[in-house]
PDB file of C-alpha atoms in Angstrom:
ATOM      1  CA  MET A1257     101.314 104.335  89.852  1.00  0.00           C
ATOM      2  CA  ASN A1258      99.780 104.077  86.663  1.00  0.00           C
ATOM      3  CA  ARG A1259      96.265 105.270  86.342  1.00  0.00           C
ATOM      4  CA  PHE A1260      94.681 102.068  85.607  1.00  0.00           C
ATOM      5  CA  ASP A1261      96.233 100.617  89.289  1.00  0.00           C
ATOM      6  CA  ARG A1262      95.575 103.706  90.848  1.00  0.00           C
ATOM      7  CA  VAL A1263      91.925 104.277  89.924  1.00  0.00           C
ATOM      8  CA  THR A1264      91.781 100.655  92.125  1.00  0.00           C
ATOM      9  CA  ALA A1265      93.007 101.291  95.003  1.00  0.00           C
ATOM     10  CA  ILE A1266      90.909 104.542  95.492  1.00  0.00           C
ATOM     11  CA  LEU A1267      88.283 101.969  94.694  1.00  0.00           C
ATOM     12  CA  ILE A1268      89.418  99.557  97.784  1.00  0.00           C
ATOM     13  CA  GLN A1269      89.888 102.482  99.485  1.00  0.00           C
ATOM     14  CA  LEU A1270      85.947 103.156  99.493  1.00  0.00           C
ATOM     15  CA  GLN A1271      85.177  99.464 100.502  1.00  0.00           C
ATOM     16  CA  ALA A1272      87.541  99.667 103.382  1.00  0.00           C
ATOM     17  CA  LYS A1273      86.894 103.193 104.807  1.00  0.00           C
ATOM     18  CA  ARG A1274      83.161 104.474 105.472  1.00  0.00           C
ATOM     19  CA  THR A1275      84.351 107.914 103.894  1.00  0.00           C
ATOM     20  CA  VAL A1276      87.569 109.277 102.244  1.00  0.00           C
ATOM     21  CA  SER A1277      87.786 112.514 101.211  1.00  0.00           C
ATOM     22  CA  GLY A1278      89.115 113.574  98.011  1.00  0.00           C
ATOM     23  CA  PRO A1279      92.140 116.079  99.271  1.00  0.00           C
ATOM     24  CA  THR A1280      93.740 112.543 101.013  1.00  0.00           C
ATOM     25  CA  LEU A1281      93.510 110.943  98.397  1.00  0.00           C
ATOM     26  CA  ALA A1282      94.736 113.535  96.401  1.00  0.00           C
ATOM     27  CA  GLU A1283      97.317 113.499  99.440  1.00  0.00           C
ATOM     28  CA  GLN A1284      98.555 109.786  99.385  1.00  0.00           C
ATOM     29  CA  PHE A1285      98.553 108.542  95.692  1.00  0.00           C
ATOM     30  CA  GLY A1286     100.164 112.534  94.941  1.00  0.00           C
ATOM     31  CA  VAL A1287      97.928 113.861  92.398  1.00  0.00           C
ATOM     32  CA  SER A1288      95.971 117.061  91.446  1.00  0.00           C
ATOM     33  CA  LEU A1289      93.181 117.080  93.209  1.00  0.00           C
ATOM     34  CA  ARG A1290      91.326 117.204  89.735  1.00  0.00           C
ATOM     35  CA  THR A1291      92.619 113.652  88.822  1.00  0.00           C
ATOM     36  CA  ILE A1292      91.160 112.295  91.571  1.00  0.00           C
ATOM     37  CA  TYR A1293      87.763 113.883  90.471  1.00  0.00           C
ATOM     38  CA  ARG A1294      88.738 112.388  87.132  1.00  0.00           C
ATOM     39  CA  ASP A1295      89.283 108.848  88.627  1.00  0.00           C
ATOM     40  CA  LEU A1296      86.214 109.450  90.203  1.00  0.00           C
ATOM     41  CA  ARG A1297      83.877 109.680  87.561  1.00  0.00           C
ATOM     42  CA  THR A1298      85.587 107.172  85.917  1.00  0.00           C
ATOM     43  CA  LEU A1299      84.855 104.937  89.231  1.00  0.00           C
ATOM     44  CA  GLU A1300      81.001 105.826  88.496  1.00  0.00           C
ATOM     45  CA  GLU A1301      81.104 105.595  84.272  1.00  0.00           C
ATOM     46  CA  ALA A1302      81.784 101.890  84.940  1.00  0.00           C
ATOM     47  CA  GLY A1303      79.051 101.340  86.927  1.00  0.00           C
ATOM     48  CA  VAL A1304      80.306 101.587  91.078  1.00  0.00           C
ATOM     49  CA  PRO A1305      77.672 103.239  93.151  1.00  0.00           C
ATOM     50  CA  LEU A1306      78.946 106.571  95.102  1.00  0.00           C
ATOM     51  CA  LEU A1307      77.203 109.264  97.137  1.00  0.00           C
ATOM     52  CA  GLY A1308      79.513 112.654  97.586  1.00  0.00           C
ATOM     53  CA  GLU A1309      78.813 115.032  99.985  1.00  0.00           C
ATOM     54  CA  PRO A1310      80.120 118.118 100.146  1.00  0.00           C
ATOM     55  CA  GLY A1311      82.843 118.679 103.150  1.00  0.00           C
ATOM     56  CA  VAL A1312      82.580 115.167 103.842  1.00  0.00           C
ATOM     57  CA  GLY A1313      83.906 112.939 100.770  1.00  0.00           C
ATOM     58  CA  TYR A1314      82.682 110.282  99.049  1.00  0.00           C
ATOM     59  CA  SER A1315      81.459 106.570 100.162  1.00  0.00           C
ATOM     60  CA  LEU A1316      80.041 103.835  98.230  1.00  0.00           C
ATOM     61  CA  VAL A1317      75.980 103.031  99.028  1.00  0.00           C
ATOM     62  CA  GLU A1318      75.789 100.860 101.341  1.00  0.00           C
ATOM     63  CA  GLY A1319      75.624  96.734 100.667  1.00  0.00           C
ATOM     64  CA  TYR A1320      77.933  97.571  97.342  1.00  0.00           C
ATOM     65  CA  ARG A1321      80.553  95.083  97.365  1.00  0.00           C
ATOM     66  CA  LEU A1322      83.088  93.962  95.073  1.00  0.00           C
ATOM     67  CA  PRO A1323      84.572  90.427  94.983  1.00  0.00           C
ATOM     68  CA  PRO A1324      88.633  90.233  97.453  1.00  0.00           C
ATOM     69  CA  VAL A1325      91.343  91.781  95.930  1.00  0.00           C
ATOM     70  CA  MET A1326      93.912  89.658  94.472  1.00  0.00           C
ATOM     71  CA  PHE A1327      96.554  90.323  97.122  1.00  0.00           C
ATOM     72  CA  THR A1328     100.305  91.323  95.413  1.00  0.00           C
ATOM     73  CA  ARG A1329     103.056  88.846  96.699  1.00  0.00           C
ATOM     74  CA  GLU A1330     104.886  91.532  98.364  1.00  0.00           C
ATOM     75  CA  GLU A1331     101.674  92.294 100.434  1.00  0.00           C
ATOM     76  CA  ALA A1332     101.027  88.780 101.533  1.00  0.00           C
ATOM     77  CA  THR A1333     104.403  88.591 102.756  1.00  0.00           C
ATOM     78  CA  ALA A1334     103.693  91.709 104.849  1.00  0.00           C
ATOM     79  CA  LEU A1335     101.111  90.035 106.508  1.00  0.00           C
ATOM     80  CA  LEU A1336     102.451  86.787 107.219  1.00  0.00           C
ATOM     81  CA  THR A1337     104.917  89.229 109.292  1.00  0.00           C
ATOM     82  CA  ALA A1338     102.058  90.545 111.179  1.00  0.00           C
ATOM     83  CA  GLU A1339     100.952  87.198 112.228  1.00  0.00           C
ATOM     84  CA  LYS A1340     104.299  86.176 113.370  1.00  0.00           C
ATOM     85  CA  LEU A1341     104.028  89.814 115.216  1.00  0.00           C
ATOM     86  CA  ALA A1342     100.462  89.046 116.745  1.00  0.00           C
ATOM     87  CA  ALA A1343     101.578  85.235 117.559  1.00  0.00           C
ATOM     88  CA  HIS A1344     104.963  86.171 119.572  1.00  0.00           C
ATOM     89  CA  LEU A1345     103.792  89.897 121.219  1.00  0.00           C
ATOM     90  CA  THR A1346      99.614  89.268 122.113  1.00  0.00           C
ATOM     91  CA  ASP A1347      97.248  86.705 123.707  1.00  0.00           C
ATOM     92  CA  ALA A1348      96.251  83.543 122.182  1.00  0.00           C
ATOM     93  CA  PRO A1349      92.795  84.674 120.978  1.00  0.00           C
ATOM     94  CA  THR A1350      93.954  87.304 119.196  1.00  0.00           C
ATOM     95  CA  ALA A1351      97.058  84.638 117.605  1.00  0.00           C
ATOM     96  CA  ARG A1352      94.429  82.889 117.175  1.00  0.00           C
ATOM     97  CA  LEU A1353      92.227  84.805 115.126  1.00  0.00           C
ATOM     98  CA  SER A1354      95.440  86.148 112.695  1.00  0.00           C
ATOM     99  CA  SER A1355      96.115  82.639 112.069  1.00  0.00           C
ATOM    100  CA  ALA A1356      92.447  82.092 110.619  1.00  0.00           C
ATOM    101  CA  ALA A1357      92.787  85.374 109.142  1.00  0.00           C
ATOM    102  CA  MET A1358      96.374  84.462 106.978  1.00  0.00           C
ATOM    103  CA  ASP A1359      94.741  81.119 106.313  1.00  0.00           C
ATOM    104  CA  LYS A1360      91.341  83.677 104.287  1.00  0.00           C
ATOM    105  CA  LEU A1361      94.322  84.348 102.641  1.00  0.00           C
ATOM    106  CA  ARG A1362      96.277  82.016 101.497  1.00  0.00           C
ATOM    107  CA  ALA A1363      92.865  80.447 100.454  1.00  0.00           C
ATOM    108  CA  VAL A1364      92.748  83.306  97.521  1.00  0.00           C
ATOM    109  CA  LEU A1365      95.972  83.421  96.411  1.00  0.00           C
ATOM    110  CA  ARG A1366      97.373  82.055  93.240  1.00  0.00           C
ATOM    111  CA  ARG A1367      99.367  78.803  94.292  1.00  0.00           C
ATOM    112  CA  PRO A1368     102.905  79.698  93.356  1.00  0.00           C
ATOM    113  CA  ASP A1369     102.355  83.030  96.013  1.00  0.00           C
ATOM    114  CA  ARG A1370     101.139  80.295  98.256  1.00  0.00           C
ATOM    115  CA  ASP A1371     104.381  78.505  97.453  1.00  0.00           C
ATOM    116  CA  HIS A1372     106.523  81.585  98.421  1.00  0.00           C
ATOM    117  CA  LEU A1373     104.679  82.039 101.886  1.00  0.00           C
ATOM    118  CA  GLU A1374     104.782  78.365 102.993  1.00  0.00           C
ATOM    119  CA  THR A1375     108.746  78.278 101.423  1.00  0.00           C
ATOM    120  CA  LEU A1376     108.848  81.867 103.260  1.00  0.00           C
ATOM    121  CA  ALA A1377     107.843  81.506 106.902  1.00  0.00           C
ATOM    122  CA  PRO A1378     110.615  79.167 108.959  1.00  0.00           C
ATOM    123  CA  HIS A1379     112.886  81.919 107.828  1.00  0.00           C
ATOM    124  CA  ILE A1380     110.569  84.658 109.547  1.00  0.00           C
ATOM    125  CA  GLN A1381     111.394  85.281 113.716  1.00  0.00           C
ATOM    126  CA  VAL A1382     110.653  86.740 116.349  1.00  0.00           C
ATOM    127  CA  LEU A1383     112.762  86.281 118.996  1.00  0.00           C
ATOM    128  CA  GLY A1384     112.786  87.792 122.678  1.00  0.00           C
ATOM    129  CA  PRO A1385     110.565  87.589 125.777  1.00  0.00           C
ATOM    130  CA  ARG A1386     106.530  86.292 124.539  1.00  0.00           C
ATOM    131  CA  ALA A1387     104.471  89.278 125.865  1.00  0.00           C
ATOM    132  CA  GLN A1388     103.043  88.527 129.524  1.00  0.00           C
ATOM    133  CA  THR A1389      99.795  89.812 129.668  1.00  0.00           C
ATOM    134  CA  GLY A1390      98.447  88.540 133.169  1.00  0.00           C
ATOM    135  CA  SER A1391      94.762  87.294 132.689  1.00  0.00           C
ATOM    136  CA  PRO A1392      95.567  84.856 129.784  1.00  0.00           C
ATOM    137  CA  GLU A1393      92.920  87.071 127.477  1.00  0.00           C
ATOM    138  CA  ALA A1394      93.550  89.899 128.688  1.00  0.00           C
ATOM    139  CA  TYR A1395      95.023  91.938 125.034  1.00  0.00           C
ATOM    140  CA  GLN A1396      91.431  91.096 123.173  1.00  0.00           C
ATOM    141  CA  GLN A1397      88.997  91.846 125.518  1.00  0.00           C
ATOM    142  CA  LEU A1398      90.184  94.921 125.961  1.00  0.00           C
ATOM    143  CA  VAL A1399      90.449  95.509 122.419  1.00  0.00           C
ATOM    144  CA  THR A1400      86.972  94.812 122.274  1.00  0.00           C
ATOM    145  CA  ALA A1401      86.242  96.936 125.392  1.00  0.00           C
ATOM    146  CA  VAL A1402      87.905  99.353 123.429  1.00  0.00           C
ATOM    147  CA  ALA A1403      86.254  99.492 119.968  1.00  0.00           C
ATOM    148  CA  THR A1404      82.275  99.325 121.723  1.00  0.00           C
ATOM    149  CA  ARG A1405      82.687 101.137 125.154  1.00  0.00           C
ATOM    150  CA  GLN A1406      82.155  98.488 127.375  1.00  0.00           C
ATOM    151  CA  VAL A1407      83.051  98.792 131.311  1.00  0.00           C
ATOM    152  CA  VAL A1408      85.655  96.263 132.256  1.00  0.00           C
ATOM    153  CA  ARG A1409      86.328  95.397 135.421  1.00  0.00           C
ATOM    154  CA  LEU A1410      89.442  94.600 136.917  1.00  0.00           C
ATOM    155  CA  HIS A1411      91.353  92.755 139.694  1.00  0.00           C
ATOM    156  CA  TYR A1412      94.724  94.323 139.282  1.00  0.00           C
ATOM    157  CA  GLN A1413      98.133  94.250 141.232  1.00  0.00           C
ATOM    158  CA  SER A1414      99.677  97.526 141.314  1.00  0.00           C
ATOM    159  CA  ALA A1415     103.396  98.213 142.098  1.00  0.00           C
ATOM    160  CA  ASP A1416     103.046 100.480 144.820  1.00  0.00           C
ATOM    161  CA  THR A1417     100.405  97.721 147.167  1.00  0.00           C
ATOM    162  CA  ALA A1418     100.696  94.464 148.408  1.00  0.00           C
ATOM    163  CA  ALA A1419      97.328  93.446 148.344  1.00  0.00           C
ATOM    164  CA  PRO A1420      95.454  93.312 144.517  1.00  0.00           C
ATOM    165  CA  SER A1421      92.014  95.567 144.127  1.00  0.00           C
ATOM    166  CA  THR A1422      89.334  94.901 141.732  1.00  0.00           C
ATOM    167  CA  ARG A1423      87.827  98.379 140.089  1.00  0.00           C
ATOM    168  CA  ASN A1424      86.074  99.293 136.734  1.00  0.00           C
ATOM    169  CA  ILE A1425      87.355 100.795 134.110  1.00  0.00           C
ATOM    170  CA  GLU A1426      86.391 102.657 130.857  1.00  0.00           C
ATOM    171  CA  PRO A1427      89.487 101.933 128.752  1.00  0.00           C
ATOM    172  CA  VAL A1428      89.722 103.882 125.841  1.00  0.00           C
ATOM    173  CA  SER A1429      93.420 102.420 123.977  1.00  0.00           C
ATOM    174  CA  LEU A1430      96.281 100.214 124.244  1.00  0.00           C
ATOM    175  CA  TYR A1431     100.110 100.597 123.762  1.00  0.00           C
ATOM    176  CA  ARG A1432     102.828  98.894 123.629  1.00  0.00           C
ATOM    177  CA  SER A1433     106.615  99.708 124.981  1.00  0.00           C
ATOM    178  CA  ARG A1434     108.349  97.382 126.291  1.00  0.00           C
ATOM    179  CA  VAL A1435     104.972  95.775 127.859  1.00  0.00           C
ATOM    180  CA  TRP A1436     101.314  96.409 126.714  1.00  0.00           C
ATOM    181  CA  HIS A1437      99.237  99.181 128.850  1.00  0.00           C
ATOM    182  CA  VAL A1438      95.443  99.870 128.435  1.00  0.00           C
ATOM    183  CA  VAL A1439      94.671 103.402 129.429  1.00  0.00           C
ATOM    184  CA  ALA A1440      91.575 103.560 130.709  1.00  0.00           C
ATOM    185  CA  TYR A1441      88.877 106.258 133.937  1.00  0.00           C
ATOM    186  CA  CYS A1442      89.293 104.424 136.107  1.00  0.00           C
ATOM    187  CA  ARG A1443      86.107 104.485 138.487  1.00  0.00           C
ATOM    188  CA  LEU A1444      88.329 104.181 141.691  1.00  0.00           C
ATOM    189  CA  ARG A1445      90.261 106.801 141.369  1.00  0.00           C
ATOM    190  CA  LYS A1446      88.450 109.797 139.209  1.00  0.00           C
ATOM    191  CA  THR A1447      90.598 109.677 137.298  1.00  0.00           C
ATOM    192  CA  PHE A1448      92.033 108.267 133.896  1.00  0.00           C
ATOM    193  CA  ARG A1449      95.265 105.506 134.789  1.00  0.00           C
ATOM    194  CA  ASP A1450      98.162 103.680 133.039  1.00  0.00           C
ATOM    195  CA  PHE A1451      97.667 100.114 134.043  1.00  0.00           C
ATOM    196  CA  ARG A1452      99.773  96.945 132.573  1.00  0.00           C
ATOM    197  CA  LEU A1453      98.075  94.297 130.984  1.00  0.00           C
ATOM    198  CA  ASP A1454     101.396  91.916 132.714  1.00  0.00           C
ATOM    199  CA  ARG A1455      99.479  93.181 136.401  1.00  0.00           C
ATOM    200  CA  ILE A1456      95.751  92.429 135.492  1.00  0.00           C
ATOM    201  CA  GLN A1457      95.024  89.346 137.392  1.00  0.00           C
ATOM    202  CA  GLN A1458      91.513  88.662 136.247  1.00  0.00           C
ATOM    203  CA  LEU A1459      88.910  90.739 133.833  1.00  0.00           C
ATOM    204  CA  GLU A1460      85.481  91.181 133.145  1.00  0.00           C
ATOM    205  CA  LEU A1461      83.549  92.963 130.196  1.00  0.00           C
ATOM    206  CA  GLN A1462      80.223  94.251 131.846  1.00  0.00           C
ATOM    207  CA  THR A1463      77.386  95.380 130.101  1.00  0.00           C
ATOM    208  CA  GLU A1464      77.514  99.229 130.833  1.00  0.00           C
ATOM    209  CA  VAL A1465      78.395 101.282 127.860  1.00  0.00           C
ATOM    210  CA  PHE A1466      80.234 104.520 128.936  1.00  0.00           C
ATOM    211  CA  THR A1467      79.772 108.073 127.265  1.00  0.00           C
ATOM    212  CA  PRO A1468      83.872 108.359 126.171  1.00  0.00           C
ATOM    213  CA  ARG A1469      85.428 111.782 128.740  1.00  0.00           C
ATOM    214  CA  PRO A1470      87.555 113.048 125.988  1.00  0.00           C
ATOM    215  CA  GLU A1471      87.551 116.788 127.868  1.00  0.00           C
ATOM    216  CA  ALA A1472      88.580 114.401 131.195  1.00  0.00           C
ATOM    217  CA  LEU A1473      91.771 112.810 129.195  1.00  0.00           C
ATOM    218  CA  GLN A1474      92.748 115.938 128.421  1.00  0.00           C
ATOM    219  CA  GLN A1475      92.917 116.898 131.107  1.00  0.00           C
ATOM    220  CA  HIS A1476      94.560 113.844 132.117  1.00  0.00           C
ATOM    221  CA  TRP A1477      97.405 114.337 130.182  1.00  0.00           C
ATOM    222  CA  ALA A1478      98.175 118.140 130.143  1.00  0.00           C
ATOM    223  CA  ALA A1479      98.288 117.283 134.393  1.00  0.00           C
ATOM    224  CA  GLN A1480     100.552 114.687 133.592  1.00  0.00           C
ATOM    225  CA  ALA A1481     102.680 116.918 131.612  1.00  0.00           C
ATOM    226  CA  LYS A1482     102.947 119.493 134.962  1.00  0.00           C
ATOM    227  CA  GLN A1483     104.004 116.861 137.478  1.00  0.00           C
ATOM    228  CA  ARG A1484     106.633 115.790 134.869  1.00  0.00           C
ATOM    229  CA  PRO A1485     108.990 118.530 133.769  1.00  0.00           C
ATOM    230  CA  ARG A1486     111.599 117.527 131.054  1.00  0.00           C
ATOM    231  CA  GLU A1487     114.576 118.167 131.299  1.00  0.00           C
ATOM    232  CA  ARG A1488     117.036 119.199 128.311  1.00  0.00           C
ATOM    233  CA  VAL A1489     120.229 116.894 128.160  1.00  0.00           C
ATOM    234  CA  VAL A1490     122.984 116.909 125.576  1.00  0.00           C
ATOM    235  CA  LEU A1491     125.345 113.776 125.736  1.00  0.00           C
ATOM    236  CA  ARG A1492     128.140 112.851 123.618  1.00  0.00           C
ATOM    237  CA  PHE A1493     129.411 110.063 122.415  1.00  0.00           C
ATOM    238  CA  GLN A1494     132.410 108.619 121.486  1.00  0.00           C
ATOM    239  CA  PRO A1495     131.749 105.348 119.201  1.00  0.00           C
ATOM    240  CA  THR A1496     135.230 104.290 118.414  1.00  0.00           C
ATOM    241  CA  ALA A1497     136.198 104.018 122.857  1.00  0.00           C
ATOM    242  CA  MET A1498     132.664 101.633 122.634  1.00  0.00           C
ATOM    243  CA  LEU A1499     131.942  97.813 121.531  1.00  0.00           C
ATOM    244  CA  PRO A1500     130.194  97.347 118.277  1.00  0.00           C
ATOM    245  CA  ALA A1501     127.512  95.641 120.360  1.00  0.00           C
ATOM    246  CA  SER A1502     127.470  98.725 123.215  1.00  0.00           C
ATOM    247  CA  VAL A1503     127.124 100.898 120.099  1.00  0.00           C
ATOM    248  CA  GLN A1504     123.986  98.472 119.000  1.00  0.00           C
ATOM    249  CA  HIS A1505     122.453  98.746 122.553  1.00  0.00           C
ATOM    250  CA  LEU A1506     122.810 102.652 122.225  1.00  0.00           C
ATOM    251  CA  GLN A1507     120.763 103.225 119.085  1.00  0.00           C
ATOM    252  CA  ASP A1508     117.825 100.027 120.264  1.00  0.00           C
ATOM    253  CA  THR A1509     117.138 101.589 123.714  1.00  0.00           C
ATOM    254  CA  LYS A1510     117.262 105.169 123.356  1.00  0.00           C
ATOM    255  CA  TYR A1511     114.518 105.671 122.724  1.00  0.00           C
ATOM    256  CA  GLN A1512     113.171 104.792 126.067  1.00  0.00           C
ATOM    257  CA  TYR A1513     114.855 107.534 127.554  1.00  0.00           C
ATOM    258  CA  GLY A1514     113.476 110.628 125.669  1.00  0.00           C
ATOM    259  CA  TRP A1515     116.071 110.576 123.261  1.00  0.00           C
ATOM    260  CA  THR A1516     114.945 113.421 120.347  1.00  0.00           C
ATOM    261  CA  GLN A1517     118.083 113.931 117.144  1.00  0.00           C
ATOM    262  CA  GLU A1518     121.316 113.308 116.867  1.00  0.00           C
ATOM    263  CA  GLN A1519     124.117 114.645 114.211  1.00  0.00           C
ATOM    264  CA  LEU A1520     127.455 112.971 113.806  1.00  0.00           C
ATOM    265  CA  LEU A1521     130.027 115.935 115.157  1.00  0.00           C
ATOM    266  CA  LEU A1522     133.243 116.208 112.310  1.00  0.00           C
ATOM    267  CA  ASP A1523     135.669 114.767 115.529  1.00  0.00           C
ATOM    268  CA  GLY A1524     133.852 111.901 115.110  1.00  0.00           C
ATOM    269  CA  SER A1525     131.661 111.923 118.018  1.00  0.00           C
ATOM    270  CA  LEU A1526     127.664 111.448 118.179  1.00  0.00           C
ATOM    271  CA  GLU A1527     125.253 114.063 119.820  1.00  0.00           C
ATOM    272  CA  MET A1528     122.647 113.191 121.377  1.00  0.00           C
ATOM    273  CA  THR A1529     119.682 115.375 122.714  1.00  0.00           C
ATOM    274  CA  PHE A1530     117.393 113.763 125.394  1.00  0.00           C
ATOM    275  CA  LEU A1531     114.033 115.036 127.175  1.00  0.00           C
ATOM    276  CA  ILE A1532     113.443 113.294 130.265  1.00  0.00           C
ATOM    277  CA  GLY A1533     112.263 114.392 133.757  1.00  0.00           C
ATOM    278  CA  ASP A1534     114.141 111.533 135.889  1.00  0.00           C
ATOM    279  CA  LEU A1535     118.422 112.709 135.834  1.00  0.00           C
ATOM    280  CA  PRO A1536     118.893 109.317 138.381  1.00  0.00           C
ATOM    281  CA  TYR A1537     116.681 107.387 135.509  1.00  0.00           C
ATOM    282  CA  LEU A1538     118.526 108.294 132.858  1.00  0.00           C
ATOM    283  CA  ALA A1539     122.219 107.999 134.511  1.00  0.00           C
ATOM    284  CA  THR A1540     121.483 104.264 135.353  1.00  0.00           C
ATOM    285  CA  TRP A1541     121.299 103.699 131.385  1.00  0.00           C
ATOM    286  CA  LEU A1542     125.021 106.052 131.374  1.00  0.00           C
ATOM    287  CA  LEU A1543     126.455 104.272 133.674  1.00  0.00           C
ATOM    288  CA  PRO A1544     128.022 101.624 131.308  1.00  0.00           C
ATOM    289  CA  TYR A1545     129.525 103.889 128.533  1.00  0.00           C
ATOM    290  CA  ALA A1546     131.960 105.002 131.790  1.00  0.00           C
ATOM    291  CA  GLY A1547     134.583 106.045 129.129  1.00  0.00           C
ATOM    292  CA  ALA A1548     132.562 106.835 126.098  1.00  0.00           C
ATOM    293  CA  VAL A1549     130.377 109.827 127.179  1.00  0.00           C
ATOM    294  CA  THR A1550     130.448 113.116 127.896  1.00  0.00           C
ATOM    295  CA  VAL A1551     127.746 115.422 129.330  1.00  0.00           C
ATOM    296  CA  VAL A1552     127.205 118.891 127.986  1.00  0.00           C
ATOM    297  CA  GLU A1553     124.502 119.287 130.006  1.00  0.00           C
ATOM    298  CA  PRO A1554     123.079 119.344 132.159  1.00  0.00           C
ATOM    299  CA  ALA A1555     125.814 119.813 134.886  1.00  0.00           C
ATOM    300  CA  ALA A1556     123.231 117.835 137.629  1.00  0.00           C
ATOM    301  CA  LEU A1557     123.111 114.424 135.569  1.00  0.00           C
ATOM    302  CA  GLU A1558     127.147 114.173 136.211  1.00  0.00           C
ATOM    303  CA  GLU A1559     126.775 114.754 139.918  1.00  0.00           C
ATOM    304  CA  HIS A1560     123.507 112.046 139.639  1.00  0.00           C
ATOM    305  CA  LEU A1561     126.853 109.780 137.592  1.00  0.00           C
ATOM    306  CA  ARG A1562     129.629 110.148 140.620  1.00  0.00           C
ATOM    307  CA  GLU A1563     126.682 109.933 142.876  1.00  0.00           C
ATOM    308  CA  LEU A1564     126.081 106.641 141.552  1.00  0.00           C
ATOM    309  CA  ALA A1565     129.430 105.450 140.167  1.00  0.00           C
ATOM    310  CA  GLN A1566     130.877 105.981 143.905  1.00  0.00           C
ATOM    311  CA  ARG A1567     127.928 103.525 145.349  1.00  0.00           C
ATOM    312  CA  VAL A1568     129.131 100.970 142.723  1.00  0.00           C
ATOM    313  CA  TYR A1569     132.390 100.956 143.358  1.00  0.00           C
ATOM    314  CA  SER A1570     132.212 100.675 147.451  1.00  0.00           C
ATOM    315  CA  PHE A1571     129.775  97.687 147.524  1.00  0.00           C
ATOM    316  CA  PHE A1572     132.280  96.026 144.590  1.00  0.00           C
ATOM    317  CA  ALA A1573     135.416  97.357 145.858  1.00  0.00           C
ATOM    318  CA  SER A1574     134.810  96.671 149.882  1.00  0.00           C
ATOM    319  CA  PRO A1575     136.033  93.440 151.111  1.00  0.00           C
ATOM    320  CA  LYS A1576     132.764  90.729 151.965  1.00  0.00           C
ATOM    321  CA  THR A1577     132.686  88.693 155.322  1.00  0.00           C
ATOM    322  CA  CYS A1578     131.004  86.045 155.225  1.00  0.00           C
TER     323      CYS A1578
END
């Protein structure tokens, strides 16, 4: 990055964040701290009003803003991809907000770049089942609740009860694995819980603002780690004994089973290491790879595989009566 582009990028960082530190900028742009200080002086000499606080960082004087910076074609394309993902993996309100933001972006683009996005848009697709979020606006409402620290009242269908329950929660974060989850302090259970959005039947944001519980959250995760001790598992796969689709499926799904690392051995086999707390759960994933996987450790996993294979054989091999 040349100096002009770097100084411009620093100005964008100052407009996008409340404060930025010199060391952080130096690491981000791969230059020395002295170079960053020289760039900041250049901005001041150009009339940009900067405030510096020792040990905290630099910020712009409140109210100072420059006209929108033009997006590059590559940046606009990245945001187009984000729009597609939001439409497929979040709820309808979030998809509408993402689309409105993209319309504003297109409005400031140069005509050739607008034409580029219009041509490219039909060729970027997100396939697979759409995100199920239970209540139609669950995701966007929970994003708001996390940001404003509002208590949320849930009507929730738990997996282990027949009837839904009503409870007040204090949401702290959202994440997505196969479905969206919200981590929140549950006032009914007096502890932090993980709620699946597709099991939320209804929710309402309350006017009450809650006080964060950082220590309680740390205690919760520590307790969860103790309850679910993870065991080291080492497996060797023979890619040549597998169909290409099976090899791809292995790579696509390994992260769901505690994958940590892998290495290609001299004999062509692929050795993978996992940390998992439920060997039977791992065995159900491994069974389709019979003939192409060897359990290096632990021996208990082999026993789980034998039991599972025997149940499958007994069920399908025994004659069925009408």
